[in-house]
Short mmCIF file of C-alpha atoms in Angstrom, two decimals:
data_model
loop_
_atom_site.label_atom_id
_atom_site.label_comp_id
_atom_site.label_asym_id
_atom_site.label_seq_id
_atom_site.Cartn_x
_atom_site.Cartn_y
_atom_site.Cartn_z
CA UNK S 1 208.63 240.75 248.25
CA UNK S 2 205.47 240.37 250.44
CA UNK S 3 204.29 237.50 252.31
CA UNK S 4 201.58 236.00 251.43
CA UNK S 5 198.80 235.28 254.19
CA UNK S 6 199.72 231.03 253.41
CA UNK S 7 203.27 232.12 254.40
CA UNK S 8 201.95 234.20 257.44
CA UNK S 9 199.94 231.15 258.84
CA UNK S 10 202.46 228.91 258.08
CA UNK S 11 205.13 231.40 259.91
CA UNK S 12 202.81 232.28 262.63
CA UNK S 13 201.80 228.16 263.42
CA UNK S 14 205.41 227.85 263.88
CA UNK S 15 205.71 230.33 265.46
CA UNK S 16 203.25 229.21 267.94
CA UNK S 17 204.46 225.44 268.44
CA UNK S 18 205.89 224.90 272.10
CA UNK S 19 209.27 222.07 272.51
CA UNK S 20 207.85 218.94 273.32
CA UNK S 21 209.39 215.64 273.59
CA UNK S 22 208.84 213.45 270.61
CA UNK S 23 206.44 210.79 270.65
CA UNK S 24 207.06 207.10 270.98
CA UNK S 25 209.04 205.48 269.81
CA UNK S 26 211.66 207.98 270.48
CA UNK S 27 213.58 208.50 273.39
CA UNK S 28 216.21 211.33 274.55
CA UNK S 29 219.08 209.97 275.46
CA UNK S 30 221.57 210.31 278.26
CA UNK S 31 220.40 213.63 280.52
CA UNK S 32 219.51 215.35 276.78
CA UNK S 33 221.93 217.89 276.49
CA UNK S 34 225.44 216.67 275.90
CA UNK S 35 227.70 220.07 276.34
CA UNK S 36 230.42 220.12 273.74
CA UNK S 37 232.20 223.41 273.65
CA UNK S 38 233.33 225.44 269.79
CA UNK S 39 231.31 222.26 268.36
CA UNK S 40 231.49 222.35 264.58
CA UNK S 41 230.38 219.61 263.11
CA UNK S 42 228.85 216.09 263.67
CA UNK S 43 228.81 212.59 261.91
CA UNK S 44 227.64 208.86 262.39
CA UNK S 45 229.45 205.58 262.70
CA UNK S 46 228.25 202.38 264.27
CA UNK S 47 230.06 200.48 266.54
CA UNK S 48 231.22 197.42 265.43
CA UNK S 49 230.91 195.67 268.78
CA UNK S 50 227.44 196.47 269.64
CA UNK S 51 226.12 197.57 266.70
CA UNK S 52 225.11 201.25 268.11
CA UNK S 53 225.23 204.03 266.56
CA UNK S 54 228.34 206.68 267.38
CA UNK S 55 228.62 210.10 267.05
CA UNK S 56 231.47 211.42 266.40
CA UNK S 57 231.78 215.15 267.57
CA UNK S 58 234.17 217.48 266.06
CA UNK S 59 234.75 220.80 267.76
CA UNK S 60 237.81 223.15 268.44
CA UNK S 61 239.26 221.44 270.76
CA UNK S 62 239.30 218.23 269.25
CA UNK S 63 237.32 215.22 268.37
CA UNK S 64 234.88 213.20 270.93
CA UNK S 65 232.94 210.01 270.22
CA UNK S 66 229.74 209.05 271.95
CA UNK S 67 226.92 205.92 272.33
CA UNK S 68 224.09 207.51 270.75
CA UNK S 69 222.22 205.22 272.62
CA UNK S 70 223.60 205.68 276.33
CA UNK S 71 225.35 209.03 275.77
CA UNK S 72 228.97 207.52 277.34
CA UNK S 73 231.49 209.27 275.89
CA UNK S 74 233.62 206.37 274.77
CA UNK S 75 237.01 208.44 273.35
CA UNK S 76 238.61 211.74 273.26
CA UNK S 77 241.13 213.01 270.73
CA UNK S 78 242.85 215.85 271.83
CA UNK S 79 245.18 216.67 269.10
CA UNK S 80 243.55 214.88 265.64
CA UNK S 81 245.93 214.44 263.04
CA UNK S 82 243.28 215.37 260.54
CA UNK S 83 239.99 217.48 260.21
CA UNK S 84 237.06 217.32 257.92
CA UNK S 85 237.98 217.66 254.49
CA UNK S 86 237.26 216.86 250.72
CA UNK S 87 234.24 216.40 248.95
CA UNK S 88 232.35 214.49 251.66
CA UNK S 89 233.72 216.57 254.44
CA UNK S 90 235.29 213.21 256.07
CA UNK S 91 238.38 212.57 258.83
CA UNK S 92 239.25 209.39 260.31
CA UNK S 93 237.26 207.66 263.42
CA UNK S 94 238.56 207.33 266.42
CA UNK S 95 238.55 204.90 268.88
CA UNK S 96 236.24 201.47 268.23
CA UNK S 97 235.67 203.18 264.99
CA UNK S 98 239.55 204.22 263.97
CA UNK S 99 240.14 202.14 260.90
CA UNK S 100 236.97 204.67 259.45
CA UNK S 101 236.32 207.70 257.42
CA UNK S 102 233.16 209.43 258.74
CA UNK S 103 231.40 212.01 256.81
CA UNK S 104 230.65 215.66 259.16
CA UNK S 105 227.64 217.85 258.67
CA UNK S 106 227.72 221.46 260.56
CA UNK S 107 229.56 224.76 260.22
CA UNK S 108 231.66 224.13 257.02
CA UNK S 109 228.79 222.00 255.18
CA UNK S 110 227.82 218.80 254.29
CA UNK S 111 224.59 217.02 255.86
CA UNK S 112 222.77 214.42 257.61
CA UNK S 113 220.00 212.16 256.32
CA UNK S 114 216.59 213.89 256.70
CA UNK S 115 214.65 210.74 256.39
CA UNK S 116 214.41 207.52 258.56
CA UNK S 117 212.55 204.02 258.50
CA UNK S 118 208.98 204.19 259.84
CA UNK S 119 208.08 207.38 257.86
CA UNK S 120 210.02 209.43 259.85
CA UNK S 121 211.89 213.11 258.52
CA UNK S 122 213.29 216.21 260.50
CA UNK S 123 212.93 219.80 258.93
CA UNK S 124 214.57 222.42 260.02
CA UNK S 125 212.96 226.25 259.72
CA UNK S 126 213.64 229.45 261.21
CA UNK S 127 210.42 231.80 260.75
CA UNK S 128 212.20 234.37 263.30
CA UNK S 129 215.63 233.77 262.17
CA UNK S 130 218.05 233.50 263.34
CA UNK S 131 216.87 230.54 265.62
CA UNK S 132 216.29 227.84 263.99
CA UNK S 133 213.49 225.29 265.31
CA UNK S 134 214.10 221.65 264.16
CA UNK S 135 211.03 219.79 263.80
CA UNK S 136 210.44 215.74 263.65
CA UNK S 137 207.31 214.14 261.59
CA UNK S 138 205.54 211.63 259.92
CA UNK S 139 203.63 212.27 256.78
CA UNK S 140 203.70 215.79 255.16
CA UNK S 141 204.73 216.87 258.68
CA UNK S 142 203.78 220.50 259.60
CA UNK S 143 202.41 221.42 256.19
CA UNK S 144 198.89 218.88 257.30
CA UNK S 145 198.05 218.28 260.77
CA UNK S 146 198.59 219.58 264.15
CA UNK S 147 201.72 220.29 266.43
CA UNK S 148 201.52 217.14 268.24
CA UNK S 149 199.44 215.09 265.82
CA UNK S 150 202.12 214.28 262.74
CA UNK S 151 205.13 216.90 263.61
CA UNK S 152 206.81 217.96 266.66
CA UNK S 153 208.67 221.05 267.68
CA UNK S 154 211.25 219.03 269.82
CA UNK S 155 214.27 221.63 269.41
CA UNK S 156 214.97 225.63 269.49
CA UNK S 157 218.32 226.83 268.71
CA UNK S 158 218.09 230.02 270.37
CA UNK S 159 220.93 230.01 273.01
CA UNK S 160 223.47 228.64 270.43
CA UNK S 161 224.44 228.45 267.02
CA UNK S 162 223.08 226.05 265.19
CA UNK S 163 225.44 223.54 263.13
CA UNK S 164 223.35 220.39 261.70
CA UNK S 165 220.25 218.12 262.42
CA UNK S 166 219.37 214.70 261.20
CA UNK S 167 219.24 210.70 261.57
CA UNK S 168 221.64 208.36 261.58
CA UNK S 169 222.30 206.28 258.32
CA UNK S 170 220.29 203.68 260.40
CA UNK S 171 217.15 205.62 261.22
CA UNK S 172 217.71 204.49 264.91
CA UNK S 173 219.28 208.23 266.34
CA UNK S 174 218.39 211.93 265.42
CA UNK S 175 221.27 214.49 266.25
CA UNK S 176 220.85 218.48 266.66
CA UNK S 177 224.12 219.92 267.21
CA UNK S 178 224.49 223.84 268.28
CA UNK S 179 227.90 225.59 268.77
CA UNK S 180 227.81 224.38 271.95
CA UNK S 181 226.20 221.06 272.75
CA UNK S 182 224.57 217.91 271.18
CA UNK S 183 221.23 216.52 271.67
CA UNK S 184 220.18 213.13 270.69
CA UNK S 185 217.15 210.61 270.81
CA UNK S 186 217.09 207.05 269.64
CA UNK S 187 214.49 204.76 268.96
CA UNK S 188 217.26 201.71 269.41
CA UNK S 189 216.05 198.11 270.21
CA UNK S 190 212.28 199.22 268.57
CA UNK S 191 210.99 198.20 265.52
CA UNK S 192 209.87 201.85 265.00
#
């Protein structure tokens, strides 16, 4: 099947669009890059003293939980008695969030919200797969407007395997988790 010259342009404007930060409100968090080794799969929680969001990171090694909006790593599990299953991918929390089932997005399925509050949504393309370039924007994102104007290249899976992308149920974090590391932003404590 050919391309058509829309799908070239489209490709090439990709293609073309450098990693930048993402605009205000949103802020990385921690150092950015959070190394988690044989990652497979993330999901969200919030923590029921503070009221941040947690992600809970599930790799081979075991399970990790971390302050979306500091980047602490708050708990470790080793040894979980459980991984993801059934039909919403879930295992138990651990930790501040123990008592709960959280949903994981990455290498066996299952997803994370595309959309947040404020008009925000991530998409995630790969015009020279297979690196995948995850993009955040307002509006009809990269399909009107410029890189930098209403959607922002702010990720490039090209040293890792890429597992999932998305916001938190609350709109407040967005996640992009490779084989090997996780990289969040937050928008906490604005009205964004």
């Amino acid at each position: 099947m050919a391309v058509t010259v829309y799908q070239q342009q489209l490709r090439d404007r990709f293609l073309a669009a450098p990693v930048v930060a993402p605009p205000p409100p949103w802020q990385p968090v921690g150092g950015g890059l959070i190394p988690v080794g044989g990652l497979l799969g993330i999901g969200f929680a919030t923590d029921p003293a503070t009221g941040h969001d947690l992600v809970l990171t599930v790799s081979s090694s075991g399970h990790g939980l971390f302050d979306a909006v500091t980047g602490e790593k708050i708990e470790r599990e080793y040894d979980p008695e459980e991984e993801p299953y059934g039909p919403d991918l879930s295992c138990p929390g651990i930790g501040p969030v123990a008592d709960v089932r959280i949903p994981v997005a990455g290498l066996y399925g299952g997803g994370l919200h595309t959309h947040a509050t404020g008009g925000w949504h991530v998409e995630v393309l790969t015009p020279e797969w297979p690196n995948e370039r995850v993009l955040l924007c307002t509006g009809r994102g990269p399909f009107e407007g410029g890189h930098g104007e209403n959607w922002w290249h702010v990720y490039h899976s090209s040293w890792s395997t890429f597992r999932a992308a998305g916001f938190s149920p609350s709109g407040r974090t967005l996640a992009v988790a490779t084989s090997s590391d996780l990289t969040l932003w937050t928008r906490a404590g604005t009205g964004g």
